[in-house]
Amino acid sequence: MYTADAERRLHCAGSRLLVGRRPPDTYPETQRTYAFSMSKSHCRVFSSHPIYVTSISVDSSSPHLDVDDLRGWAWDDFLDNTTSHLTEIGFQELFQLGRRLKNKYPNLISDDLGKFYFRSTAEQRTVASAEAFVEGLTGAALGAGGALVDMPRPDDAVIRPYKMCLKYEEIKNTYPTAEDHVKEFYRTTEFQLMVQDVEERIGLRNELTPKKIIALYDLCRFYRSFEISRRSPWCAIFSDANLVTLEYIDDIRHFYKNGYGSEINCQLGTTALKVLFERFEAVYDGVGKNFVGYFTHDTMMEMVFCAMGLFRDDFNVTGAVRWPTRKWRTSLISPFATNLIAVMYKCTTARESVAERMVQFFHNERELAVCAGGACSWEQFEDKFRVYANATLEFCEPSDDSSPDSQKVLYPKGAKETSSLTLGFLLIRVSVRPSVTGT
């Protein structure tokens, strides 16, 4: 059945709601109509959905399954023209994130536009997300190329280096094979019982292949990002336990294509951390920007997490078994609008006349304990991040032979009083895709 906990999980996995998101304020009036959809090709299984619907037993075991809702459902043709665009819900969410940061760090906001720097990738959803965030942060409705938002770059080594990396494409398409692990998971007892449970709930017998049930799951969660106020009838066919099982499939794919499943993923994440270190060093030396923000995709966000050693388990994500206590859960670490924020403070106390620099990190507006005790002293920050200062993409050239070092799986290893804020560094994921495809 479709419970409140299922609702929360869908928010994390398939819509643009932040984990721990605060209730929205009133949104500015806007003429924008941003929308997202999966490509219709992802939903071709539903071209025959009336056959499925008429096969559903009215005496279904689920009291939450509304057969009339399923029969009345129709594809919204408007979505065909706005594939992978930002939804209005997504725009509002980024706007509210900017507004919350403005209220939390008022010292960041300056009339000097030269104190800000923002850049996104060239996708409509990232460009529109940057516009929304800047509008919430500054009150200025500025588009890409405006005074605050830099034009996207065709090749961006900071926020989309994997698109420039031939070695990454070579490894991603050969070894290790994420889909082999996914297929292994399809064969597990847990997955087979989940399929059987869904079939019994909707009155089908041995008709749901893995491809079809994943399509149903994608339709449920992604359609919600277009109409967040309406419950998709397709969501009612899944129980909480079903959703827990299904979310693991993306965890497997992301682990190998973006995360600790291949060393090159962590290497690609270092380019953004190099810029973070350089930006903070500039501010430490008395120059630089008040606020720097980049708008990218889940691929890049997870590569940065990998480079920083975040959300790393003592085991590898495989298809053989799903570990319920794992840290690598993409519905929690990289939902839509995921953000990684680093803030530098000048800190003083009554007993100190010289300001001390501190750096604090946040993931989805919750503090990350990057250093012991939470915030990092400047010395701790330098010690941890100077290693990224020489990050390059030289390793991206494909080799004639397959290097074991570049293809190996990474096996995991077993507040002061603030007076002023000097720099905020923001990295936001705004990608919209039902699976990882290197976006």
Tab-separated table of C-alpha atoms in Angstrom:
chain	number	residue	atom	x	y	z
A	1	MET	CA	0.000	0.000	0.000
A	2	TYR	CA	0.935	3.616	-0.473
A	3	THR	CA	1.675	5.067	2.985
A	4	ALA	CA	3.134	8.271	4.336
A	5	ASP	CA	6.562	6.655	4.462
A	6	ALA	CA	6.210	5.665	0.829
A	7	GLU	CA	5.343	9.273	0.063
A	8	ARG	CA	8.559	10.399	1.756
A	9	ARG	CA	10.626	7.877	-0.149
A	10	LEU	CA	9.151	8.963	-3.454
A	11	HIS	CA	10.007	12.550	-2.590
A	12	CYS	CA	13.607	11.527	-2.111
A	13	ALA	CA	13.839	9.270	-5.138
A	14	GLY	CA	11.819	10.916	-7.824
A	15	SER	CA	10.923	14.536	-7.233
A	16	ARG	CA	12.692	17.779	-6.535
A	17	LEU	CA	12.185	17.801	-2.791
A	18	LEU	CA	15.214	18.181	-0.559
A	19	VAL	CA	15.807	15.719	2.229
A	20	GLY	CA	14.692	17.527	5.348
A	21	ARG	CA	13.202	20.320	3.269
A	22	ARG	CA	11.417	23.100	5.127
A	23	PRO	CA	7.819	23.996	4.243
A	24	PRO	CA	7.825	26.350	1.243
A	25	ASP	CA	7.183	30.041	1.629
A	26	THR	CA	5.056	31.913	-0.845
A	27	TYR	CA	6.630	31.848	-4.275
A	28	PRO	CA	7.041	34.838	-6.563
A	29	GLU	CA	4.605	35.209	-9.390
A	30	THR	CA	6.245	33.954	-12.535
A	31	GLN	CA	5.351	33.467	-16.156
A	32	ARG	CA	7.814	30.610	-16.510
A	33	THR	CA	6.427	27.201	-17.350
A	34	TYR	CA	9.225	24.712	-16.804
A	35	ALA	CA	8.390	21.052	-17.064
A	36	PHE	CA	10.130	17.730	-16.917
A	37	SER	CA	9.273	14.378	-18.337
A	38	MET	CA	10.946	11.146	-19.048
A	39	SER	CA	11.302	10.656	-22.739
A	40	LYS	CA	8.194	8.907	-23.960
A	41	SER	CA	10.434	6.061	-25.078
A	42	HIS	CA	10.908	5.216	-21.397
A	43	CYS	CA	7.172	4.595	-21.148
A	44	ARG	CA	6.422	2.627	-24.279
A	45	VAL	CA	5.457	-0.248	-22.056
A	46	PHE	CA	2.400	1.835	-21.224
A	47	SER	CA	1.186	1.999	-24.803
A	48	SER	CA	-0.828	-1.071	-23.842
A	49	HIS	CA	-1.634	0.024	-20.317
A	50	PRO	CA	-5.427	-0.348	-20.816
A	51	ILE	CA	-4.820	-4.099	-21.139
A	52	TYR	CA	-3.083	-4.047	-17.773
A	53	VAL	CA	-5.825	-1.986	-16.213
A	54	THR	CA	-8.655	-4.183	-17.393
A	55	SER	CA	-6.763	-7.178	-16.019
A	56	ILE	CA	-6.631	-5.733	-12.500
A	57	SER	CA	-8.978	-7.472	-10.141
A	58	VAL	CA	-11.557	-5.225	-8.522
A	59	ASP	CA	-11.131	-7.406	-5.424
A	60	SER	CA	-7.481	-6.398	-5.189
A	61	SER	CA	-5.871	-6.939	-1.802
A	62	SER	CA	-4.855	-3.277	-1.649
A	63	PRO	CA	-7.576	-0.905	-0.422
A	64	HIS	CA	-5.458	1.981	-1.724
A	65	LEU	CA	-5.524	0.800	-5.337
A	66	ASP	CA	-8.004	2.904	-7.270
A	67	VAL	CA	-8.783	1.029	-10.465
A	68	ASP	CA	-10.799	3.923	-11.861
A	69	ASP	CA	-7.764	6.187	-11.443
A	70	LEU	CA	-5.677	3.738	-13.427
A	71	ARG	CA	-8.283	3.439	-16.171
A	72	GLY	CA	-8.585	7.211	-16.385
A	73	TRP	CA	-4.870	7.888	-16.541
A	74	ALA	CA	-3.489	9.296	-19.806
A	75	TRP	CA	-0.091	10.474	-20.927
A	76	ASP	CA	0.250	14.259	-20.944
A	77	ASP	CA	1.370	15.143	-24.473
A	78	PHE	CA	2.755	18.457	-23.200
A	79	LEU	CA	5.615	16.478	-21.680
A	80	ASP	CA	6.790	15.297	-25.092
A	81	ASN	CA	8.006	18.809	-25.880
A	82	THR	CA	9.650	19.434	-22.508
A	83	THR	CA	11.660	16.286	-21.927
A	84	SER	CA	14.237	16.693	-19.140
A	85	HIS	CA	13.242	20.304	-18.470
A	86	LEU	CA	12.939	21.826	-15.026
A	87	THR	CA	9.500	21.625	-13.447
A	88	GLU	CA	7.806	24.583	-11.810
A	89	ILE	CA	8.175	22.666	-8.536
A	90	GLY	CA	11.897	22.445	-9.266
A	91	PHE	CA	12.121	26.174	-9.952
A	92	GLN	CA	10.353	26.954	-6.694
A	93	GLU	CA	12.596	24.608	-4.758
A	94	LEU	CA	15.805	26.223	-6.026
A	95	PHE	CA	14.314	29.664	-5.431
A	96	GLN	CA	13.563	28.725	-1.823
A	97	LEU	CA	17.059	27.325	-1.322
A	98	GLY	CA	18.486	30.671	-2.421
A	99	ARG	CA	16.113	32.513	-0.115
A	100	ARG	CA	17.017	30.341	2.880
A	101	LEU	CA	20.732	30.895	2.335
A	102	LYS	CA	20.133	34.629	1.996
A	103	ASN	CA	18.386	34.655	5.376
A	104	LYS	CA	20.995	32.433	6.998
A	105	TYR	CA	24.021	34.340	5.669
A	106	PRO	CA	22.991	37.987	5.202
A	107	ASN	CA	26.645	39.088	5.181
A	108	LEU	CA	27.054	37.304	1.851
A	109	ILE	CA	24.677	39.576	-0.005
A	110	SER	CA	26.307	42.585	-1.585
A	111	ASP	CA	25.260	45.328	-3.969
A	112	ASP	CA	28.556	44.725	-5.741
A	113	LEU	CA	27.639	42.150	-8.392
A	114	GLY	CA	31.314	41.404	-8.841
A	115	LYS	CA	31.235	39.599	-5.494
A	116	PHE	CA	29.099	36.773	-6.950
A	117	TYR	CA	29.880	34.055	-9.460
A	118	PHE	CA	27.513	31.367	-10.771
A	119	ARG	CA	27.801	28.875	-13.612
A	120	SER	CA	25.765	25.924	-14.835
A	121	THR	CA	26.062	23.291	-17.503
A	122	ALA	CA	24.306	23.996	-20.799
A	123	GLU	CA	21.149	21.945	-20.126
A	124	GLN	CA	17.860	23.806	-19.809
A	125	ARG	CA	17.247	22.351	-16.358
A	126	THR	CA	20.574	23.536	-14.950
A	127	VAL	CA	20.357	26.980	-16.562
A	128	ALA	CA	16.822	27.463	-15.224
A	129	SER	CA	17.886	26.182	-11.803
A	130	ALA	CA	20.678	28.743	-11.666
A	131	GLU	CA	18.191	31.483	-12.542
A	132	ALA	CA	15.823	30.319	-9.804
A	133	PHE	CA	18.526	30.138	-7.160
A	134	VAL	CA	19.993	33.546	-8.015
A	135	GLU	CA	16.538	35.096	-7.930
A	136	GLY	CA	15.921	33.660	-4.477
A	137	LEU	CA	19.352	34.655	-3.181
A	138	THR	CA	19.541	38.184	-4.564
A	139	GLY	CA	16.013	39.111	-5.620
A	140	ALA	CA	17.251	39.685	-9.158
A	141	ALA	CA	15.687	37.733	-12.029
A	142	LEU	CA	18.751	37.264	-14.213
A	143	GLY	CA	19.255	34.739	-16.968
A	144	ALA	CA	22.400	32.931	-18.053
A	145	GLY	CA	24.972	35.368	-19.327
A	146	GLY	CA	23.599	38.089	-17.047
A	147	ALA	CA	25.588	40.006	-14.498
A	148	LEU	CA	25.597	37.107	-12.030
A	149	VAL	CA	25.333	33.926	-14.104
A	150	ASP	CA	28.190	33.021	-16.415
A	151	MET	CA	27.478	31.460	-19.786
A	152	PRO	CA	27.712	27.643	-19.866
A	153	ARG	CA	30.874	26.250	-21.411
A	154	PRO	CA	30.875	23.580	-24.127
A	155	ASP	CA	33.636	21.743	-22.244
A	156	ASP	CA	33.561	22.348	-18.514
A	157	ALA	CA	36.383	20.684	-16.600
A	158	VAL	CA	34.974	21.892	-13.285
A	159	ILE	CA	31.374	20.667	-13.282
A	160	ARG	CA	31.234	18.175	-16.172
A	161	PRO	CA	34.742	16.771	-16.668
A	162	TYR	CA	33.455	13.273	-17.441
A	163	LYS	CA	32.053	14.565	-20.741
A	164	MET	CA	35.624	15.443	-21.740
A	165	CYS	CA	37.169	12.195	-20.491
A	166	LEU	CA	37.566	9.456	-23.090
A	167	LYS	CA	39.023	7.122	-20.482
A	168	TYR	CA	35.862	7.434	-18.396
A	169	GLU	CA	33.669	6.448	-21.348
A	170	GLU	CA	35.985	3.550	-22.114
A	171	ILE	CA	35.868	2.207	-18.564
A	172	LYS	CA	32.169	2.940	-18.022
A	173	ASN	CA	31.214	0.878	-21.047
A	174	THR	CA	33.480	-2.080	-20.312
A	175	TYR	CA	34.477	-2.704	-16.707
A	176	PRO	CA	33.020	-3.156	-14.199
A	177	THR	CA	29.624	-3.748	-15.738
A	178	ALA	CA	26.934	-2.156	-13.611
A	179	GLU	CA	24.200	-3.907	-15.563
A	180	ASP	CA	25.657	-7.313	-14.679
A	181	HIS	CA	25.172	-6.459	-11.015
A	182	VAL	CA	21.651	-5.198	-11.708
A	183	LYS	CA	20.761	-8.436	-13.506
A	184	GLU	CA	22.190	-10.374	-10.577
A	185	PHE	CA	19.877	-8.440	-8.262
A	186	TYR	CA	16.913	-9.280	-10.505
A	187	ARG	CA	17.617	-12.950	-9.769
A	188	THR	CA	17.612	-12.547	-5.980
A	189	THR	CA	14.786	-13.850	-3.829
A	190	GLU	CA	14.085	-10.325	-2.587
A	191	PHE	CA	13.472	-8.948	-6.081
A	192	GLN	CA	11.409	-11.949	-7.188
A	193	LEU	CA	9.192	-11.690	-4.104
A	194	MET	CA	8.727	-7.965	-4.749
A	195	VAL	CA	7.563	-8.660	-8.320
A	196	GLN	CA	5.204	-11.350	-7.065
A	197	ASP	CA	3.805	-8.962	-4.443
A	198	VAL	CA	3.078	-6.267	-7.037
A	199	GLU	CA	1.499	-8.772	-9.422
A	200	GLU	CA	-0.794	-10.051	-6.681
A	201	ARG	CA	-1.763	-6.530	-5.717
A	202	ILE	CA	-2.882	-5.638	-9.233
A	203	GLY	CA	-4.267	-9.037	-10.204
A	204	LEU	CA	-1.606	-10.155	-12.699
A	205	ARG	CA	0.231	-13.447	-12.850
A	206	ASN	CA	3.742	-13.834	-14.244
A	207	GLU	CA	3.396	-10.824	-16.542
A	208	LEU	CA	5.750	-8.241	-15.019
A	209	THR	CA	9.275	-8.547	-16.341
A	210	PRO	CA	12.002	-6.496	-14.610
A	211	LYS	CA	11.883	-4.011	-17.482
A	212	LYS	CA	8.139	-3.498	-17.089
A	213	ILE	CA	8.179	-3.146	-13.322
A	214	ILE	CA	11.044	-0.638	-13.492
A	215	ALA	CA	9.043	1.326	-16.064
A	216	LEU	CA	6.071	1.370	-13.676
A	217	TYR	CA	8.337	2.549	-10.867
A	218	ASP	CA	9.867	5.273	-13.051
A	219	LEU	CA	6.453	6.444	-14.182
A	220	CYS	CA	5.275	6.654	-10.575
A	221	ARG	CA	8.220	8.657	-9.237
A	222	PHE	CA	9.071	10.863	-12.201
A	223	TYR	CA	5.525	11.832	-13.058
A	224	ARG	CA	5.295	13.193	-9.518
A	225	SER	CA	7.910	15.825	-10.337
A	226	PHE	CA	5.461	17.220	-12.878
A	227	GLU	CA	2.308	17.058	-10.743
A	228	ILE	CA	3.477	16.989	-7.145
A	229	SER	CA	0.047	17.826	-5.733
A	230	ARG	CA	-1.636	14.806	-7.314
A	231	ARG	CA	-0.957	11.218	-6.386
A	232	SER	CA	-0.065	9.169	-9.418
A	233	PRO	CA	-2.282	6.075	-9.593
A	234	TRP	CA	0.820	4.108	-10.554
A	235	CYS	CA	2.344	4.786	-7.125
A	236	ALA	CA	-0.521	2.938	-5.440
A	237	ILE	CA	0.646	-0.392	-6.819
A	238	PHE	CA	3.808	-0.316	-4.680
A	239	SER	CA	4.185	-0.882	-0.947
A	240	ASP	CA	6.875	0.723	1.209
A	241	ALA	CA	8.857	-2.507	1.073
A	242	ASN	CA	8.583	-2.574	-2.744
A	243	LEU	CA	10.046	0.927	-2.960
A	244	VAL	CA	12.944	-0.006	-0.685
A	245	THR	CA	13.789	-2.878	-3.019
A	246	LEU	CA	13.415	-0.858	-6.222
A	247	GLU	CA	15.557	2.071	-5.123
A	248	TYR	CA	18.526	-0.296	-4.797
A	249	ILE	CA	18.735	-0.674	-8.573
A	250	ASP	CA	19.830	2.934	-9.032
A	251	ASP	CA	22.220	2.541	-6.098
A	252	ILE	CA	23.996	-0.248	-7.981
A	253	ARG	CA	24.203	1.691	-11.239
A	254	HIS	CA	25.397	4.894	-9.602
A	255	PHE	CA	27.986	3.056	-7.492
A	256	TYR	CA	29.807	1.763	-10.570
A	257	LYS	CA	29.216	4.622	-12.999
A	258	ASN	CA	29.649	7.557	-10.599
A	259	GLY	CA	30.953	6.284	-7.287
A	260	TYR	CA	33.391	3.972	-5.564
A	261	GLY	CA	32.913	1.178	-8.080
A	262	SER	CA	35.691	2.607	-10.263
A	263	GLU	CA	38.676	4.704	-9.229
A	264	ILE	CA	38.325	7.056	-12.186
A	265	ASN	CA	35.041	8.364	-10.771
A	266	CYS	CA	36.829	9.648	-7.677
A	267	GLN	CA	39.576	11.155	-9.839
A	268	LEU	CA	37.018	13.091	-11.880
A	269	GLY	CA	35.500	14.493	-8.689
A	270	THR	CA	38.747	16.245	-7.784
A	271	THR	CA	38.392	19.027	-10.370
A	272	ALA	CA	35.559	20.736	-8.485
A	273	LEU	CA	37.425	20.333	-5.188
A	274	LYS	CA	40.479	21.963	-6.745
A	275	VAL	CA	38.367	25.026	-7.557
A	276	LEU	CA	36.905	25.029	-4.051
A	277	PHE	CA	40.402	25.043	-2.542
A	278	GLU	CA	41.606	27.787	-4.891
A	279	ARG	CA	38.543	29.949	-4.199
A	280	PHE	CA	38.998	29.676	-0.444
A	281	GLU	CA	42.728	30.363	-0.671
A	282	ALA	CA	41.976	33.551	-2.620
A	283	VAL	CA	39.570	34.731	0.071
A	284	TYR	CA	42.079	33.854	2.782
A	285	ASP	CA	44.552	36.110	0.974
A	286	GLY	CA	42.030	38.961	0.897
A	287	VAL	CA	40.670	38.617	-2.637
A	288	GLY	CA	37.943	36.569	-4.278
A	289	LYS	CA	34.158	36.336	-4.360
A	290	ASN	CA	31.522	36.404	-1.633
A	291	PHE	CA	29.535	33.568	-3.162
A	292	VAL	CA	30.409	31.001	-5.821
A	293	GLY	CA	27.806	28.547	-7.091
A	294	TYR	CA	27.908	25.764	-9.692
A	295	PHE	CA	24.881	23.879	-11.025
A	296	THR	CA	25.573	20.390	-12.289
A	297	HIS	CA	24.224	16.816	-12.372
A	298	ASP	CA	23.993	13.746	-10.165
A	299	THR	CA	26.970	12.198	-11.951
A	300	MET	CA	29.217	15.056	-10.853
A	301	MET	CA	27.780	15.292	-7.353
A	302	GLU	CA	28.456	11.625	-6.682
A	303	MET	CA	31.959	11.894	-8.126
A	304	VAL	CA	32.682	14.745	-5.708
A	305	PHE	CA	31.310	12.682	-2.817
A	306	CYS	CA	33.608	9.872	-3.945
A	307	ALA	CA	36.644	12.181	-4.087
A	308	MET	CA	35.866	13.393	-0.553
A	309	GLY	CA	35.293	9.886	0.801
A	310	LEU	CA	31.680	10.614	1.753
A	311	PHE	CA	28.913	7.998	2.115
A	312	ARG	CA	31.461	5.212	1.880
A	313	ASP	CA	30.603	1.778	3.210
A	314	ASP	CA	32.824	-1.042	4.441
A	315	PHE	CA	31.565	-3.186	1.580
A	316	ASN	CA	30.853	-2.820	-2.111
A	317	VAL	CA	27.408	-2.403	-3.597
A	318	THR	CA	26.669	-5.542	-5.604
A	319	GLY	CA	23.665	-7.349	-6.963
A	320	ALA	CA	24.134	-10.352	-4.696
A	321	VAL	CA	22.571	-8.783	-1.633
A	322	ARG	CA	21.046	-5.469	-0.571
A	323	TRP	CA	22.498	-4.112	2.653
A	324	PRO	CA	19.719	-2.116	4.393
A	325	THR	CA	22.184	-0.127	6.514
A	326	ARG	CA	24.339	1.050	3.614
A	327	LYS	CA	25.423	4.691	3.395
A	328	TRP	CA	25.370	4.681	-0.421
A	329	ARG	CA	21.655	5.381	-0.955
A	330	THR	CA	21.125	7.631	-3.946
A	331	SER	CA	17.592	8.545	-2.886
A	332	LEU	CA	19.158	10.229	0.157
A	333	ILE	CA	22.585	11.407	-1.016
A	334	SER	CA	21.697	12.686	-4.492
A	335	PRO	CA	17.989	13.452	-4.916
A	336	PHE	CA	16.952	16.350	-7.147
A	337	ALA	CA	18.326	19.654	-5.845
A	338	THR	CA	21.054	17.946	-3.840
A	339	ASN	CA	23.539	20.552	-2.692
A	340	LEU	CA	27.016	20.575	-1.205
A	341	ILE	CA	27.845	23.841	0.538
A	342	ALA	CA	31.173	24.969	1.989
A	343	VAL	CA	31.287	28.126	4.108
A	344	MET	CA	34.332	29.994	5.388
A	345	TYR	CA	33.994	32.054	8.561
A	346	LYS	CA	36.133	34.551	10.395
A	347	CYS	CA	35.817	33.490	14.004
A	348	THR	CA	36.657	35.511	17.114
A	349	THR	CA	36.040	35.170	20.829
A	350	ALA	CA	36.294	37.612	23.692
A	351	ARG	CA	39.749	36.242	24.515
A	352	GLU	CA	41.133	36.398	20.983
A	353	SER	CA	42.018	39.552	19.107
A	354	VAL	CA	43.017	37.801	15.873
A	355	ALA	CA	40.250	36.250	13.793
A	356	GLU	CA	40.576	32.560	13.087
A	357	ARG	CA	39.347	31.058	9.803
A	358	MET	CA	36.980	28.099	9.947
A	359	VAL	CA	35.386	26.082	7.127
A	360	GLN	CA	32.067	24.306	7.546
A	361	PHE	CA	30.463	21.854	5.095
A	362	PHE	CA	26.796	21.049	4.528
A	363	HIS	CA	25.029	18.369	2.498
A	364	ASN	CA	21.423	19.263	1.741
A	365	GLU	CA	21.691	21.978	4.402
A	366	ARG	CA	22.755	19.513	7.092
A	367	GLU	CA	26.232	19.785	8.558
A	368	LEU	CA	28.848	17.307	7.351
A	369	ALA	CA	31.547	16.241	9.799
A	370	VAL	CA	34.379	16.612	7.294
A	371	CYS	CA	36.715	17.281	10.229
A	372	ALA	CA	36.533	15.913	13.763
A	373	GLY	CA	33.946	17.913	15.655
A	374	GLY	CA	32.294	19.277	12.512
A	375	ALA	CA	33.837	22.521	11.279
A	376	CYS	CA	37.459	22.516	10.068
A	377	SER	CA	40.124	24.915	11.214
A	378	TRP	CA	41.977	26.531	8.334
A	379	GLU	CA	44.943	24.245	9.006
A	380	GLN	CA	42.711	21.167	8.894
A	381	PHE	CA	41.073	22.388	5.698
A	382	GLU	CA	44.447	22.942	4.030
A	383	ASP	CA	45.655	19.543	5.167
A	384	LYS	CA	42.617	17.789	3.691
A	385	PHE	CA	42.141	19.783	0.484
A	386	ARG	CA	45.615	20.808	-0.656
A	387	VAL	CA	45.904	17.359	-2.203
A	388	TYR	CA	43.400	18.527	-4.848
A	389	ALA	CA	45.430	21.607	-5.810
A	390	ASN	CA	47.249	19.747	-8.590
A	391	ALA	CA	44.220	17.889	-9.949
A	392	THR	CA	44.269	17.521	-13.740
A	393	LEU	CA	42.500	15.515	-16.426
A	394	GLU	CA	45.690	14.108	-17.923
A	395	PHE	CA	44.590	10.597	-16.967
A	396	CYS	CA	41.607	10.895	-19.316
A	397	GLU	CA	43.448	9.968	-22.487
A	398	PRO	CA	42.568	6.365	-23.364
A	399	SER	CA	45.416	3.871	-23.325
A	400	ASP	CA	46.147	1.052	-25.743
A	401	ASP	CA	46.025	-1.467	-22.913
A	402	SER	CA	43.611	-1.615	-20.020
A	403	SER	CA	45.286	-0.365	-16.858
A	404	PRO	CA	44.280	-2.349	-13.765
A	405	ASP	CA	44.839	0.723	-11.606
A	406	SER	CA	42.314	2.828	-13.496
A	407	GLN	CA	39.704	0.082	-13.699
A	408	LYS	CA	39.871	-1.465	-10.243
A	409	VAL	CA	36.997	-1.286	-7.811
A	410	LEU	CA	37.808	0.838	-4.777
A	411	TYR	CA	37.483	-1.287	-1.676
A	412	PRO	CA	36.418	0.896	1.238
A	413	LYS	CA	38.655	1.603	4.286
A	414	GLY	CA	37.682	0.063	7.434
A	415	ALA	CA	32.043	25.728	17.136
A	416	LYS	CA	33.388	28.753	17.619
A	417	GLU	CA	31.618	32.145	17.886
A	418	THR	CA	31.356	33.599	14.361
A	419	SER	CA	31.633	37.244	13.527
A	420	SER	CA	31.524	37.354	9.737
A	421	LEU	CA	31.155	35.134	6.704
A	422	THR	CA	33.701	35.544	3.943
A	423	LEU	CA	32.766	33.008	1.282
A	424	GLY	CA	30.083	30.550	0.346
A	425	PHE	CA	30.805	27.791	-2.191
A	426	LEU	CA	27.831	25.904	-3.564
A	427	LEU	CA	27.570	22.823	-5.753
A	428	ILE	CA	24.039	21.794	-6.738
A	429	ARG	CA	22.775	18.758	-8.612
A	430	VAL	CA	19.745	19.453	-10.817
A	431	SER	CA	19.791	16.494	-13.182
A	432	VAL	CA	16.534	14.763	-14.111
A	433	ARG	CA	16.922	11.241	-15.406
A	434	PRO	CA	15.413	7.870	-14.517
A	435	SER	CA	18.841	6.197	-14.588
A	436	VAL	CA	22.494	7.134	-14.820
A	437	THR	CA	23.559	7.746	-18.396
A	438	GLY	CA	26.514	10.055	-17.892
A	439	THR	CA	24.584	13.305	-17.814
